[in-house]
Amino acid sequence: EHLVKAGADNIHLAGSGPTLFTLLKDKTQAEELYSRLKQQRLEVYLTDTLAIID
């Protein structure tokens, strides 16, 4: 509910635990979502994906 209200379009459950995540293409959008969730005093992490180049 917090993610939807903060602007996340797609929300996923990690495993069977209480961890939810969303993926965003735009870093600015991710930073804004992160800020809105932190203002709600939630435990939030902002990460980047890694690409493997052969």
XYZ file of C-alpha atoms in Angstrom:
54
model
C 0.000 0.000 0.000
C 2.852 2.405 0.862
C 4.601 1.661 -2.438
C 1.447 2.243 -4.481
C 0.663 5.509 -2.705
C 4.277 6.640 -3.237
C 4.024 5.997 -6.993
C 5.306 2.465 -7.667
C 3.606 0.808 -10.662
C 4.731 -2.807 -10.241
C 5.388 -4.347 -6.840
C 6.980 -7.750 -6.300
C 7.384 -10.023 -3.278
C 10.915 -11.332 -2.636
C 10.687 -14.985 -1.576
C 8.164 -15.727 1.135
C 9.308 -13.000 3.514
C 8.108 -9.471 4.139
C 10.352 -7.875 1.499
C 8.675 -5.986 -1.344
C 10.460 -4.350 -4.274
C 9.841 -2.426 -7.453
C 12.022 -1.899 -10.524
C 12.292 1.471 -12.228
C 14.121 2.419 -15.441
C 14.739 6.031 -14.462
C 17.150 6.773 -11.594
C 15.505 10.133 -10.839
C 12.121 8.437 -10.457
C 13.715 5.833 -8.168
C 15.293 8.533 -6.000
C 11.960 10.365 -5.702
C 10.152 7.159 -4.709
C 12.907 6.405 -2.192
C 12.529 9.871 -0.637
C 8.745 9.588 -0.371
C 9.018 6.204 1.361
C 11.779 7.389 3.733
C 9.547 10.291 4.791
C 7.089 7.649 6.004
C 9.854 6.252 8.231
C 9.970 2.938 6.368
C 13.075 0.796 5.973
C 13.974 1.507 2.346
C 17.005 0.689 0.185
C 17.918 2.195 -3.186
C 20.118 -0.054 -5.333
C 21.435 -0.330 -8.885
C 21.463 -3.388 -11.119
C 24.720 -4.804 -12.460
C 25.352 -5.840 -16.043
C 27.764 -8.641 -16.888
C 29.645 -8.103 -20.132
C 31.419 -11.077 -21.700
